[in-house]
XYZ file of C-alpha atoms in Angstrom:
707
model
C -43.821 -22.587 175.032
C -43.870 -21.249 178.482
C -40.227 -19.894 178.019
C -41.687 -18.450 174.599
C -44.257 -16.594 176.643
C -42.044 -15.211 179.417
C -40.013 -14.279 176.627
C -42.862 -12.301 174.823
C -43.825 -10.760 178.210
C -40.510 -9.573 178.673
C -40.115 -7.790 175.403
C -43.562 -6.376 175.968
C -42.751 -4.803 179.176
C -39.495 -3.330 178.020
C -41.403 -1.652 175.119
C -42.326 1.919 176.319
C -44.877 2.491 173.561
C -47.752 -0.195 173.754
C -48.856 -1.906 170.752
C -52.354 -2.300 169.853
C -51.464 -5.861 168.535
C -49.156 -7.684 170.611
C -49.500 -10.801 168.523
C -47.921 -8.497 165.414
C -45.414 -7.286 167.520
C -44.127 -10.869 168.433
C -44.549 -11.847 164.935
C -41.868 -8.804 163.936
C -39.616 -10.222 166.437
C -39.947 -13.616 165.391
C -39.265 -12.676 161.726
C -36.401 -10.817 162.973
C -34.876 -13.895 164.727
C -35.925 -16.116 161.836
C -33.610 -13.678 159.480
C -30.489 -14.701 161.430
C -30.712 -18.150 160.506
C -28.812 -19.117 157.155
C -28.639 -22.625 155.639
C -25.380 -24.193 156.410
C -23.161 -24.766 153.197
C -22.388 -28.603 152.902
C -19.058 -30.157 151.464
C -18.172 -33.668 150.309
C -15.953 -35.760 152.054
C -14.251 -39.446 151.577
C -13.024 -41.827 154.167
C -9.603 -43.039 154.056
C -7.919 -45.656 156.157
C -4.227 -44.221 157.454
C -2.184 -46.264 159.831
C -5.599 -48.449 160.474
C -7.660 -45.204 161.198
C -10.428 -43.879 159.440
C -9.414 -40.239 158.472
C -11.865 -38.056 156.720
C -10.412 -36.204 153.696
C -12.363 -33.241 151.915
C -12.807 -33.362 148.039
C -11.286 -30.335 146.230
C -13.547 -27.424 145.690
C -14.594 -28.359 142.061
C -15.352 -31.897 143.044
C -17.602 -30.997 145.997
C -19.394 -28.419 143.697
C -19.867 -31.218 141.015
C -21.051 -33.659 143.741
C -23.452 -31.030 145.050
C -25.009 -30.065 141.829
C -25.585 -33.922 141.033
C -27.280 -34.310 144.512
C -29.355 -31.237 143.940
C -30.208 -31.846 140.272
C -33.456 -33.516 141.303
C -32.660 -36.711 139.588
C -32.483 -40.120 140.964
C -28.963 -40.498 142.422
C -28.849 -44.299 141.982
C -26.624 -44.939 139.194
C -25.168 -41.719 138.750
C -21.354 -41.392 138.697
C -19.348 -38.341 139.232
C -15.669 -38.589 138.233
C -13.153 -36.986 140.541
C -9.518 -36.174 141.483
C -8.754 -35.595 137.924
C -10.586 -38.610 136.500
C -8.606 -41.269 138.584
C -11.780 -41.760 140.902
C -15.399 -42.061 140.260
C -18.024 -41.508 143.195
C -21.237 -43.490 142.743
C -23.523 -40.936 144.305
C -26.603 -43.647 144.915
C -24.118 -45.735 146.954
C -22.071 -43.048 148.562
C -19.003 -44.914 147.501
C -15.562 -43.803 146.121
C -13.994 -45.994 143.357
C -10.458 -46.358 141.750
C -10.356 -46.083 138.257
C -6.993 -47.305 137.087
C -5.741 -49.576 139.888
C -7.420 -52.069 142.414
C -8.122 -50.178 145.879
C -10.883 -50.731 148.570
C -13.794 -48.365 147.859
C -14.436 -46.112 150.408
C -17.269 -44.254 152.019
C -18.469 -40.648 150.885
C -20.575 -38.032 152.838
C -22.162 -34.968 152.242
C -21.027 -33.188 155.324
C -22.463 -30.028 157.272
C -21.928 -30.835 160.810
C -18.440 -32.062 162.641
C -16.919 -32.701 166.011
C -13.413 -32.916 167.226
C -11.788 -36.320 167.191
C -10.694 -38.371 170.029
C -6.588 -38.357 169.709
C -6.069 -35.604 167.254
C -7.281 -32.312 166.549
C -8.994 -33.242 163.023
C -12.608 -32.724 162.893
C -14.984 -35.777 162.001
C -18.330 -35.509 160.059
C -21.469 -36.880 161.503
C -23.763 -38.918 159.540
C -26.071 -37.177 156.794
C -29.202 -38.253 158.591
C -28.081 -36.866 162.283
C -26.444 -33.941 160.606
C -30.176 -33.077 159.121
C -31.416 -33.668 162.780
C -28.730 -31.407 163.966
C -29.578 -28.587 161.481
C -33.060 -28.670 162.213
C -32.576 -28.322 166.069
C -29.967 -25.414 165.268
C -32.760 -23.653 163.118
C -35.414 -23.950 165.794
C -32.959 -22.631 168.353
C -31.925 -19.758 166.371
C -35.401 -18.857 165.424
C -36.849 -19.191 168.837
C -33.949 -18.123 170.545
C -34.034 -21.233 173.039
C -30.647 -22.874 173.516
C -29.276 -25.584 175.645
C -30.726 -28.259 173.398
C -29.842 -31.777 174.113
C -29.971 -34.564 171.479
C -28.805 -38.040 171.235
C -27.228 -39.574 168.539
C -27.914 -43.187 167.432
C -24.703 -44.293 169.159
C -25.860 -42.848 172.411
C -23.590 -39.992 172.327
C -25.073 -36.550 173.744
C -24.714 -33.264 171.778
C -25.856 -29.913 173.660
C -26.222 -26.799 171.768
C -25.514 -24.143 174.350
C -25.450 -21.047 171.980
C -24.378 -20.592 168.392
C -20.377 -20.320 169.661
C -20.595 -23.313 171.969
C -21.468 -26.649 171.152
C -20.128 -29.957 172.701
C -20.454 -33.565 172.230
C -20.349 -36.356 174.849
C -19.210 -39.868 174.298
C -21.234 -42.406 176.486
C -19.470 -43.716 179.277
C -18.416 -47.522 179.098
C -20.959 -49.819 180.374
C -23.673 -46.774 181.049
C -27.012 -47.898 180.666
C -30.157 -45.530 180.573
C -29.644 -44.884 184.459
C -26.096 -43.881 183.811
C -24.154 -40.956 184.777
C -25.239 -37.411 183.334
C -23.172 -35.952 180.139
C -21.298 -33.774 182.105
C -19.730 -37.045 184.276
C -18.693 -38.698 180.821
C -15.270 -37.206 180.219
C -14.044 -34.225 178.543
C -16.403 -32.481 176.054
C -15.547 -32.270 172.488
C -16.093 -29.147 170.138
C -18.874 -29.178 167.797
C -18.804 -27.161 164.668
C -21.455 -26.043 162.036
C -20.292 -25.755 158.497
C -16.791 -26.261 156.752
C -15.793 -22.584 157.255
C -15.799 -22.942 161.097
C -12.911 -25.965 161.066
C -9.509 -25.671 159.961
C -9.067 -27.817 156.893
C -7.233 -27.480 153.582
C -9.144 -27.253 150.609
C -7.639 -27.838 147.444
C -8.698 -25.790 144.133
C -8.854 -28.802 141.912
C -6.575 -29.771 139.000
C -6.644 -28.395 135.536
C -9.129 -30.266 133.080
C -6.436 -30.312 130.141
C -4.188 -33.032 130.213
C -1.011 -32.527 128.311
C 1.035 -35.577 129.008
C 0.498 -38.956 130.235
C 3.394 -40.579 132.732
C 3.363 -44.192 133.800
C 5.477 -44.743 136.849
C 6.806 -48.547 137.874
C 7.861 -49.060 141.259
C 10.923 -51.013 142.354
C 11.143 -54.243 144.779
C 8.442 -54.877 147.570
C 4.986 -53.239 148.063
C 6.308 -50.310 149.906
C 8.008 -47.361 148.050
C 9.376 -45.101 150.905
C 10.282 -45.292 154.562
C 6.822 -44.747 155.424
C 5.766 -48.016 154.002
C 3.247 -46.316 151.859
C 2.340 -48.065 148.416
C 3.237 -46.897 144.702
C -0.144 -45.057 144.586
C 0.261 -42.906 147.503
C 3.996 -42.087 146.534
C 2.749 -41.324 142.908
C -0.062 -39.010 144.551
C 2.708 -37.092 146.153
C 4.961 -37.014 142.813
C 1.559 -35.537 141.120
C 1.226 -33.010 143.920
C 4.413 -31.728 143.627
C 4.076 -31.394 139.912
C 0.980 -29.389 140.427
C 2.533 -26.805 142.797
C 5.503 -26.690 140.593
C 3.216 -25.811 137.328
C 1.828 -23.001 139.257
C 5.126 -21.172 140.224
C 7.711 -22.416 137.470
C 5.104 -22.154 134.251
C 3.037 -19.565 135.682
C 3.120 -17.579 132.250
C 2.213 -20.678 130.133
C -0.437 -21.227 132.595
C -2.102 -17.788 132.337
C -1.797 -17.915 128.480
C -3.578 -21.312 128.718
C -0.784 -22.961 126.781
C -0.662 -25.764 129.462
C -2.882 -27.782 131.593
C -1.175 -30.719 133.725
C 0.972 -33.783 133.709
C -0.991 -37.024 134.567
C 0.920 -39.402 136.487
C -0.372 -42.897 136.903
C 1.151 -45.805 139.043
C 1.792 -49.196 137.473
C 1.504 -52.081 140.335
C 3.489 -55.591 139.285
C 4.573 -56.827 142.642
C 0.747 -57.791 143.760
C 0.217 -59.858 140.549
C 3.825 -61.623 141.167
C 3.021 -62.733 144.485
C -0.202 -63.793 143.639
C 1.042 -66.610 141.852
C 1.237 -68.822 144.856
C 5.044 -68.510 145.249
C 4.790 -66.853 148.965
C 3.027 -70.073 149.966
C 5.953 -72.141 148.479
C 8.399 -69.669 150.047
C 6.637 -69.885 153.390
C 7.299 -73.802 153.408
C 10.913 -73.663 153.362
C 11.413 -70.465 155.392
C 12.906 -70.893 158.833
C 11.090 -69.770 161.958
C 13.873 -67.654 163.518
C 14.048 -63.775 163.072
C 10.687 -64.042 161.475
C 10.078 -60.407 160.612
C 13.295 -60.177 158.851
C 12.800 -63.169 156.663
C 9.246 -62.068 155.949
C 10.749 -58.704 154.771
C 13.290 -60.663 152.592
C 10.713 -62.611 150.980
C 8.469 -59.978 150.305
C 11.119 -57.277 149.150
C 14.587 -58.448 148.415
C 13.625 -61.380 146.462
C 12.069 -59.680 143.878
C 15.343 -59.011 142.212
C 15.989 -62.922 142.032
C 12.412 -63.268 140.750
C 13.007 -60.981 137.988
C 16.554 -62.974 137.134
C 14.424 -66.099 137.222
C 13.138 -66.658 133.259
C 9.806 -67.999 134.670
C 8.918 -65.152 137.052
C 10.793 -62.685 134.781
C 8.237 -63.494 132.000
C 5.421 -62.971 134.499
C 6.993 -59.548 135.531
C 7.479 -58.176 132.089
C 4.152 -59.544 131.121
C 2.494 -57.840 133.911
C 4.139 -54.479 133.310
C 3.516 -54.113 129.593
C -0.277 -55.307 129.973
C -0.811 -52.948 132.959
C 0.471 -50.110 130.842
C -1.318 -50.944 128.043
C -4.457 -51.556 129.637
C -4.280 -48.410 131.536
C -3.577 -46.393 128.188
C -6.454 -47.895 126.709
C -8.667 -47.107 129.310
C -7.199 -43.582 129.408
C -8.179 -42.678 126.032
C -11.555 -44.231 126.477
C -11.943 -41.731 129.371
C -10.433 -38.877 128.115
C -11.235 -39.054 124.014
C -9.860 -35.536 123.481
C -6.393 -36.537 124.682
C -3.705 -35.708 122.114
C -0.694 -35.348 124.003
C 2.261 -37.829 124.460
C 3.261 -40.728 126.552
C 6.389 -41.257 128.950
C 7.586 -43.952 131.267
C 9.371 -43.753 134.553
C 10.724 -46.388 136.707
C 11.877 -46.540 140.268
C 15.121 -48.706 141.207
C 14.051 -52.278 139.437
C 11.283 -50.978 137.759
C 13.538 -48.899 135.684
C 15.373 -52.082 134.696
C 12.334 -53.744 133.753
C 11.153 -50.826 131.379
C 14.979 -50.691 129.970
C 14.492 -54.309 129.022
C 11.196 -53.901 127.467
C 12.039 -50.815 125.531
C 15.320 -52.657 124.101
C 13.341 -55.263 122.810
C 10.407 -53.244 121.331
C 10.086 -53.606 117.674
C 9.655 -50.479 115.537
C 7.169 -51.781 113.136
C 7.218 -48.239 111.220
C 11.178 -48.738 110.479
C 12.109 -45.300 111.964
C 15.414 -46.607 113.219
C 18.064 -43.972 111.764
C 20.877 -46.462 111.052
C 20.433 -48.507 107.556
C 22.011 -51.563 109.368
C 19.151 -51.573 112.046
C 16.465 -51.057 109.359
C 17.799 -53.883 107.262
C 17.399 -56.043 110.100
C 14.034 -55.125 110.986
C 13.087 -56.252 107.210
C 14.740 -59.579 107.685
C 12.993 -60.175 111.372
C 9.792 -59.402 109.720
C 10.185 -62.226 107.269
C 10.928 -60.108 104.436
C 13.826 -62.299 102.330
C 15.565 -60.221 99.861
C 17.620 -61.810 97.004
C 21.082 -61.465 96.816
C 20.683 -58.547 94.254
C 18.465 -56.867 96.242
C 20.592 -57.095 99.329
C 23.803 -55.842 97.494
C 21.521 -52.880 95.937
C 20.459 -51.934 99.594
C 24.029 -52.048 100.497
C 24.902 -49.836 97.656
C 27.212 -52.765 96.133
C 25.496 -53.571 93.129
C 28.475 -53.761 90.895
C 29.818 -56.825 92.848
C 27.052 -58.951 91.621
C 28.512 -59.995 88.489
C 31.473 -61.269 90.677
C 29.398 -63.695 92.663
C 27.550 -64.823 89.471
C 31.038 -65.676 88.108
C 32.007 -67.577 91.215
C 28.378 -68.968 91.413
C 27.884 -67.792 94.928
C 24.146 -67.516 96.332
C 23.104 -66.038 99.572
C 23.664 -69.290 101.410
C 27.331 -69.669 100.089
C 27.834 -66.290 100.950
C 26.919 -66.259 104.520
C 29.686 -69.242 104.749
C 32.406 -67.102 103.159
C 35.099 -65.635 105.315
C 37.148 -62.250 104.620
C 39.833 -64.320 103.087
C 37.449 -65.738 100.608
C 35.814 -62.387 99.659
C 39.596 -60.904 99.165
C 40.647 -63.721 96.797
C 37.375 -62.871 94.691
C 38.759 -59.251 94.030
C 36.527 -57.317 96.507
C 38.046 -54.393 98.163
C 38.428 -53.961 102.213
C 35.326 -51.742 102.645
C 32.627 -53.680 100.527
C 33.994 -56.823 102.176
C 33.249 -55.273 105.697
C 29.813 -54.477 104.694
C 28.858 -57.672 103.218
C 30.653 -59.769 106.367
C 28.270 -57.595 108.821
C 25.139 -58.148 106.639
C 25.150 -61.794 105.748
C 26.911 -62.713 109.188
C 24.820 -65.744 110.989
C 23.465 -65.317 114.500
C 26.215 -66.630 116.752
C 23.847 -67.407 119.663
C 20.405 -67.894 120.294
C 19.911 -64.532 122.214
C 22.023 -62.494 120.025
C 24.483 -61.679 122.721
C 28.252 -61.852 122.359
C 29.399 -63.422 125.610
C 32.731 -62.050 126.849
C 35.679 -64.212 126.641
C 39.195 -64.270 128.108
C 40.279 -63.143 124.631
C 37.645 -60.907 123.172
C 35.876 -59.330 126.579
C 36.313 -55.959 125.686
C 34.406 -56.097 122.360
C 31.080 -56.845 124.069
C 28.749 -54.049 123.477
C 25.043 -53.029 122.870
C 24.312 -51.742 119.591
C 21.685 -51.755 116.624
C 23.718 -54.418 115.044
C 21.760 -56.825 112.817
C 21.223 -59.697 115.052
C 18.146 -61.592 115.387
C 16.738 -64.368 117.594
C 15.046 -67.403 116.240
C 14.127 -68.601 119.739
C 12.178 -66.808 122.331
C 12.340 -63.584 120.625
C 10.573 -64.042 117.344
C 10.015 -60.629 115.634
C 11.621 -58.577 118.092
C 14.610 -56.527 117.950
C 17.477 -57.892 119.973
C 20.280 -56.057 121.060
C 22.032 -58.469 122.937
C 20.342 -57.691 126.475
C 17.406 -59.162 128.522
C 16.974 -62.478 129.003
C 17.105 -64.886 126.027
C 14.048 -67.357 127.131
C 11.906 -64.299 127.824
C 9.617 -63.076 125.160
C 9.103 -59.564 125.621
C 5.669 -58.001 124.928
C 5.085 -54.976 122.846
C 3.400 -51.483 123.815
C 0.608 -50.378 121.884
C 2.175 -46.474 122.134
C 5.572 -45.029 121.602
C 6.914 -43.713 124.810
C 8.524 -40.189 124.288
C 10.846 -40.038 127.159
C 12.338 -42.925 129.767
C 12.948 -41.447 133.271
C 15.029 -43.941 135.755
C 15.145 -42.747 139.175
C 17.869 -44.407 141.583
C 18.405 -47.142 138.570
C 20.613 -50.086 138.742
C 20.477 -50.516 135.004
C 24.336 -49.985 134.500
C 25.408 -52.651 137.055
C 22.820 -55.212 135.545
C 24.160 -54.469 132.108
C 27.852 -54.970 133.566
C 26.798 -58.368 135.313
C 25.104 -59.555 132.211
C 28.380 -59.199 130.301
C 27.954 -55.945 128.502
C 31.093 -53.727 128.411
C 29.972 -51.012 126.200
C 26.877 -49.404 124.666
C 27.365 -48.434 121.326
C 27.187 -44.506 120.702
C 25.119 -44.833 117.694
C 22.362 -47.193 119.627
C 18.965 -45.721 120.746
C 15.692 -47.185 121.868
C 13.680 -48.592 118.990
C 10.689 -46.686 119.931
C 11.820 -44.029 122.571
C 14.273 -41.034 121.976
C 14.634 -39.795 125.086
C 16.456 -41.431 128.323
C 17.340 -39.578 131.799
C 19.004 -41.601 134.595
C 18.168 -39.599 137.449
C 19.957 -40.318 140.909
C 21.024 -38.671 144.477
C 24.491 -38.615 144.756
C 24.457 -40.797 148.004
C 22.059 -43.794 146.466
C 23.265 -47.106 147.035
C 21.551 -48.820 144.222
C 22.051 -46.089 141.578
C 24.562 -46.468 138.759
C 25.767 -44.554 136.023
C 25.201 -44.999 132.196
C 27.479 -42.435 130.396
C 30.929 -44.224 131.298
C 29.515 -47.541 129.349
C 28.899 -45.047 126.278
C 32.388 -43.271 126.340
C 34.518 -45.644 128.843
C 37.593 -43.713 127.776
C 36.695 -40.287 129.254
C 36.178 -39.352 132.727
C 33.486 -36.618 133.385
C 30.902 -35.812 135.909
C 27.326 -36.224 135.539
C 25.038 -33.187 134.730
C 24.169 -31.359 138.006
C 20.318 -30.987 138.376
C 19.598 -27.158 139.397
C 17.906 -26.339 142.473
C 14.276 -25.823 141.843
C 14.681 -22.451 143.137
C 17.082 -21.428 140.738
C 20.607 -21.688 142.052
C 22.896 -24.300 143.325
C 22.537 -25.350 147.103
C 24.338 -22.827 149.540
C 26.868 -25.542 150.966
C 27.710 -26.727 147.697
C 28.857 -23.219 146.613
C 30.735 -22.899 149.690
C 32.550 -26.223 149.347
C 33.186 -25.296 145.780
C 34.693 -21.962 146.620
C 36.818 -23.602 149.457
C 38.055 -26.013 146.859
C 39.136 -23.238 144.502
C 40.845 -21.303 147.337
C 42.756 -24.069 148.375
C 43.968 -24.654 145.119
C 44.789 -21.125 144.293
C 46.879 -21.136 147.853
C 48.868 -24.519 146.896
C 49.502 -23.276 143.403
C 51.043 -20.100 144.960
C 52.728 -22.029 147.818
C 54.495 -24.262 144.910
C 55.742 -21.102 143.079
C 57.025 -19.361 145.885
C 58.871 -22.740 147.016
C 60.360 -23.051 143.453
C 61.653 -19.583 143.244
C 63.126 -19.854 146.969
C 64.808 -23.037 145.687
C 66.258 -21.713 142.750
C 67.717 -18.702 144.563
C 69.282 -20.826 147.192
C 70.973 -23.173 144.795
C 72.006 -20.530 142.575
C 76.041 -20.545 141.814
C 77.498 -17.518 143.853
C 80.369 -16.750 141.201
C 80.390 -12.930 140.306
C 81.318 -13.858 136.851
C 78.018 -15.784 136.544
C 75.875 -14.136 138.438
C 75.048 -11.417 135.917
C 74.364 -13.895 133.145
C 72.151 -16.040 135.421
C 70.181 -13.257 136.423
C 69.261 -12.248 133.020
C 68.579 -15.939 132.554
C 66.619 -16.533 135.390
C 64.644 -13.110 134.557
C 63.624 -14.657 131.291
C 62.790 -18.177 132.445
C 60.988 -17.455 135.709
C 58.120 -15.733 133.776
C 57.872 -18.613 131.528
C 57.968 -21.201 134.453
C 55.085 -19.285 136.309
C 53.109 -18.995 132.793
C 53.555 -22.867 132.405
C 53.293 -24.342 135.868
C 49.792 -23.214 137.026
C 48.341 -24.210 133.426
C 49.975 -27.619 134.105
C 48.359 -27.906 137.872
C 45.210 -26.553 136.583
C 45.003 -29.194 133.592
C 45.668 -32.029 136.104
C 44.056 -31.238 139.369
C 41.315 -28.400 138.800
C 37.687 -29.693 138.740
C 35.908 -29.071 135.794
C 32.376 -27.608 136.650
C 29.687 -29.719 135.167
C 28.337 -26.926 132.922
C 31.412 -26.775 131.157
C 31.801 -30.159 129.431
C 29.227 -29.722 126.594
C 31.696 -30.935 123.855
C 31.165 -34.586 125.558
C 29.779 -37.093 122.755
C 27.573 -39.550 124.854
C 25.574 -40.964 122.067
C 22.033 -41.267 120.971
C 20.721 -42.871 123.780
C 19.007 -39.787 124.652
C 18.957 -37.989 121.297
C 22.611 -36.738 121.875
C 21.879 -35.160 125.052
C 23.509 -36.108 128.289
C 21.978 -39.272 130.156
C 23.258 -38.919 133.806
C 21.611 -36.330 136.063
C 22.746 -36.118 139.737
C 20.743 -34.387 142.144
C 22.154 -31.989 144.950
C 22.304 -33.302 148.637
C 20.759 -31.212 151.213
C 23.068 -29.809 153.748
C 22.316 -32.210 156.534
C 22.580 -35.182 154.263
C 26.445 -33.939 153.540
C 27.346 -34.523 157.209
C 27.391 -38.406 157.050
C 26.187 -40.055 153.778
C 26.067 -43.301 155.228
C 22.852 -42.096 157.346
C 21.051 -41.183 154.544
C 21.771 -43.656 151.932
C 18.516 -45.548 152.421
C 16.576 -42.385 152.359
C 18.545 -40.993 149.512
C 17.089 -44.161 147.486
C 13.488 -43.477 148.292
C 13.693 -39.307 148.314
C 12.401 -38.994 144.588
C 8.783 -39.150 145.091
C 8.733 -35.683 146.932
C 11.797 -34.341 145.508
C 10.888 -31.037 143.726
C 14.099 -30.968 141.611
C 13.421 -34.313 140.166
C 10.007 -33.336 139.323
C 10.980 -29.808 137.889
C 13.616 -31.776 135.762
C 10.678 -34.054 134.415
C 8.287 -31.283 133.722
C 10.940 -29.211 131.930
C 11.875 -32.179 129.482
C 8.248 -33.081 128.632
C 7.261 -29.470 128.113
C 10.395 -28.907 125.907
C 8.686 -31.492 123.503
C 5.810 -29.248 123.308
C 8.005 -26.058 122.742
C 6.966 -24.854 126.180
C 9.775 -23.441 128.580
C 9.573 -22.609 132.143
C 9.975 -19.238 133.852
C 13.063 -17.757 134.797
C 13.784 -18.103 138.428
C 13.851 -15.160 140.400
C 16.924 -14.584 142.176
């Protein structure tokens, strides 16, 4: 109070007009000083462990406002739950903890933050605890009101905070081993900056996500627990994928967002690696693993062996059951938390995850009988246990006129299944009806319905909607001759609209399983779309379209750059290629003309006739030769092959889509091979293609890019 009195005396002496009441004068000054104080605006943060280090991340502005409203509502915070991050996390306000909703994750601490200090090894600010922040705020209020600074406070951790003035506040950590008689704060190392309020620190605050969810996409990971070169989990990689999609919606679907036609697409991860390795197989592997090169062997056991696990009938069953049950569980929970959701569902898989989804989709049963082909629908009826009579079967095949023939020969269904083409021909049945009858009543060749290639008939192996059913292992499921016969593939409780495969080895696995060709008429029983997306240098990716159209060679579809054009180095490469082709064509034409003139007969009597003949022949050769060269050697641009029929696997659209490599990647494709397999999570081109295809099903197209 002595400083307050001296401050009051100085003010009184400096006032030229004496006041009759000095106390009222001080009260006026005190009120002016108090008016300088403004309460701090809080913001909510949550703690996350990144690289074994605590990092405090701010909630987006909408979530923080919701948390603050719930905190200041006057109701008991215990038991109060606030959904955040688009409904993917719940904050238990009383516990100050944040819990994941759709996947397993350690709960993290939540704070209502007002005061911060700069961290130890980086420039990120760390919030003080709520209780100590309240002490700091009260001290700051008194310092501003009374204009008394150089306040010193000690935190519960014996850290010293000194408020020199509103612009300069510092934080000292206690010296190691120092007691109450230890060194002064100025001798305890370098001071750290203290800031009051979020507006005084540099931190990115996002605006939040649209509330409306238009579409749900499940993403299944590949081998191992890490999904990129930074060894991040599938949850973190999907978070990046979702963030890229939100930014692209603002830039490429701006008109649709302004017209409130669209909201956002929700991407949720599906983890199967942890349940697989929690079965005790890791303990068994550890017993037989050699002690040398320990890190490499551990990496092999934890990552590469997932491919062999999937080829094992025992663990393959565990994997497909886990993936299907997780997607069904998350879908049910999502509908419970979003009862107004009316959008569709799609699925996406990376690497081995795409093969898992492919096998599950091909072994789904369409309970509504939506297959286009009559053959497939007949097969589903038989698989469901409906056993039509011989007359009903012939009626479905539109061959009722032959009922009298079979009655005359006393042939029933069992006998007809044993008949050969020669037997039917002897009965007087024409070739076309014979093929229909034999195809419909043909018995199952193998327990799994797979026509394995033999030296004589290897070229005939194909995948189609043929009427093949399995009597062991796949009862009631549509079997198209792929997958593992001893595995019973579970059923999804929804029908995916589109299946996206990123860096997928599906084509290679189908070939290794003995499948040479995919029937152009084949389509997934419950899914209408299929996009095989890959990087040109991805060592794991394989194409699908050559298995549908093996007799034609053509390039995959080139995915446009998200900024609306082809990358400059690719345009330059194509320009140089065209230029070299033109130069070669001109050079060949010039050499041909020179050779003809050199070898021409010199007789005067024939010279005039040959000149006339050459003059007529040379234009023909000039017109023919370039066309021949262009037909054989000129590369056809990807966008100029719309006439290629790639079957119905993607509803008649193209299946293979290739990304454009970056300029630095084109220098050495081997250096960027591994990175190319893991590039899809942050690829704007990949995410934009996914959004474009999803919103096309809703009649929404992306904005035209500005050149």
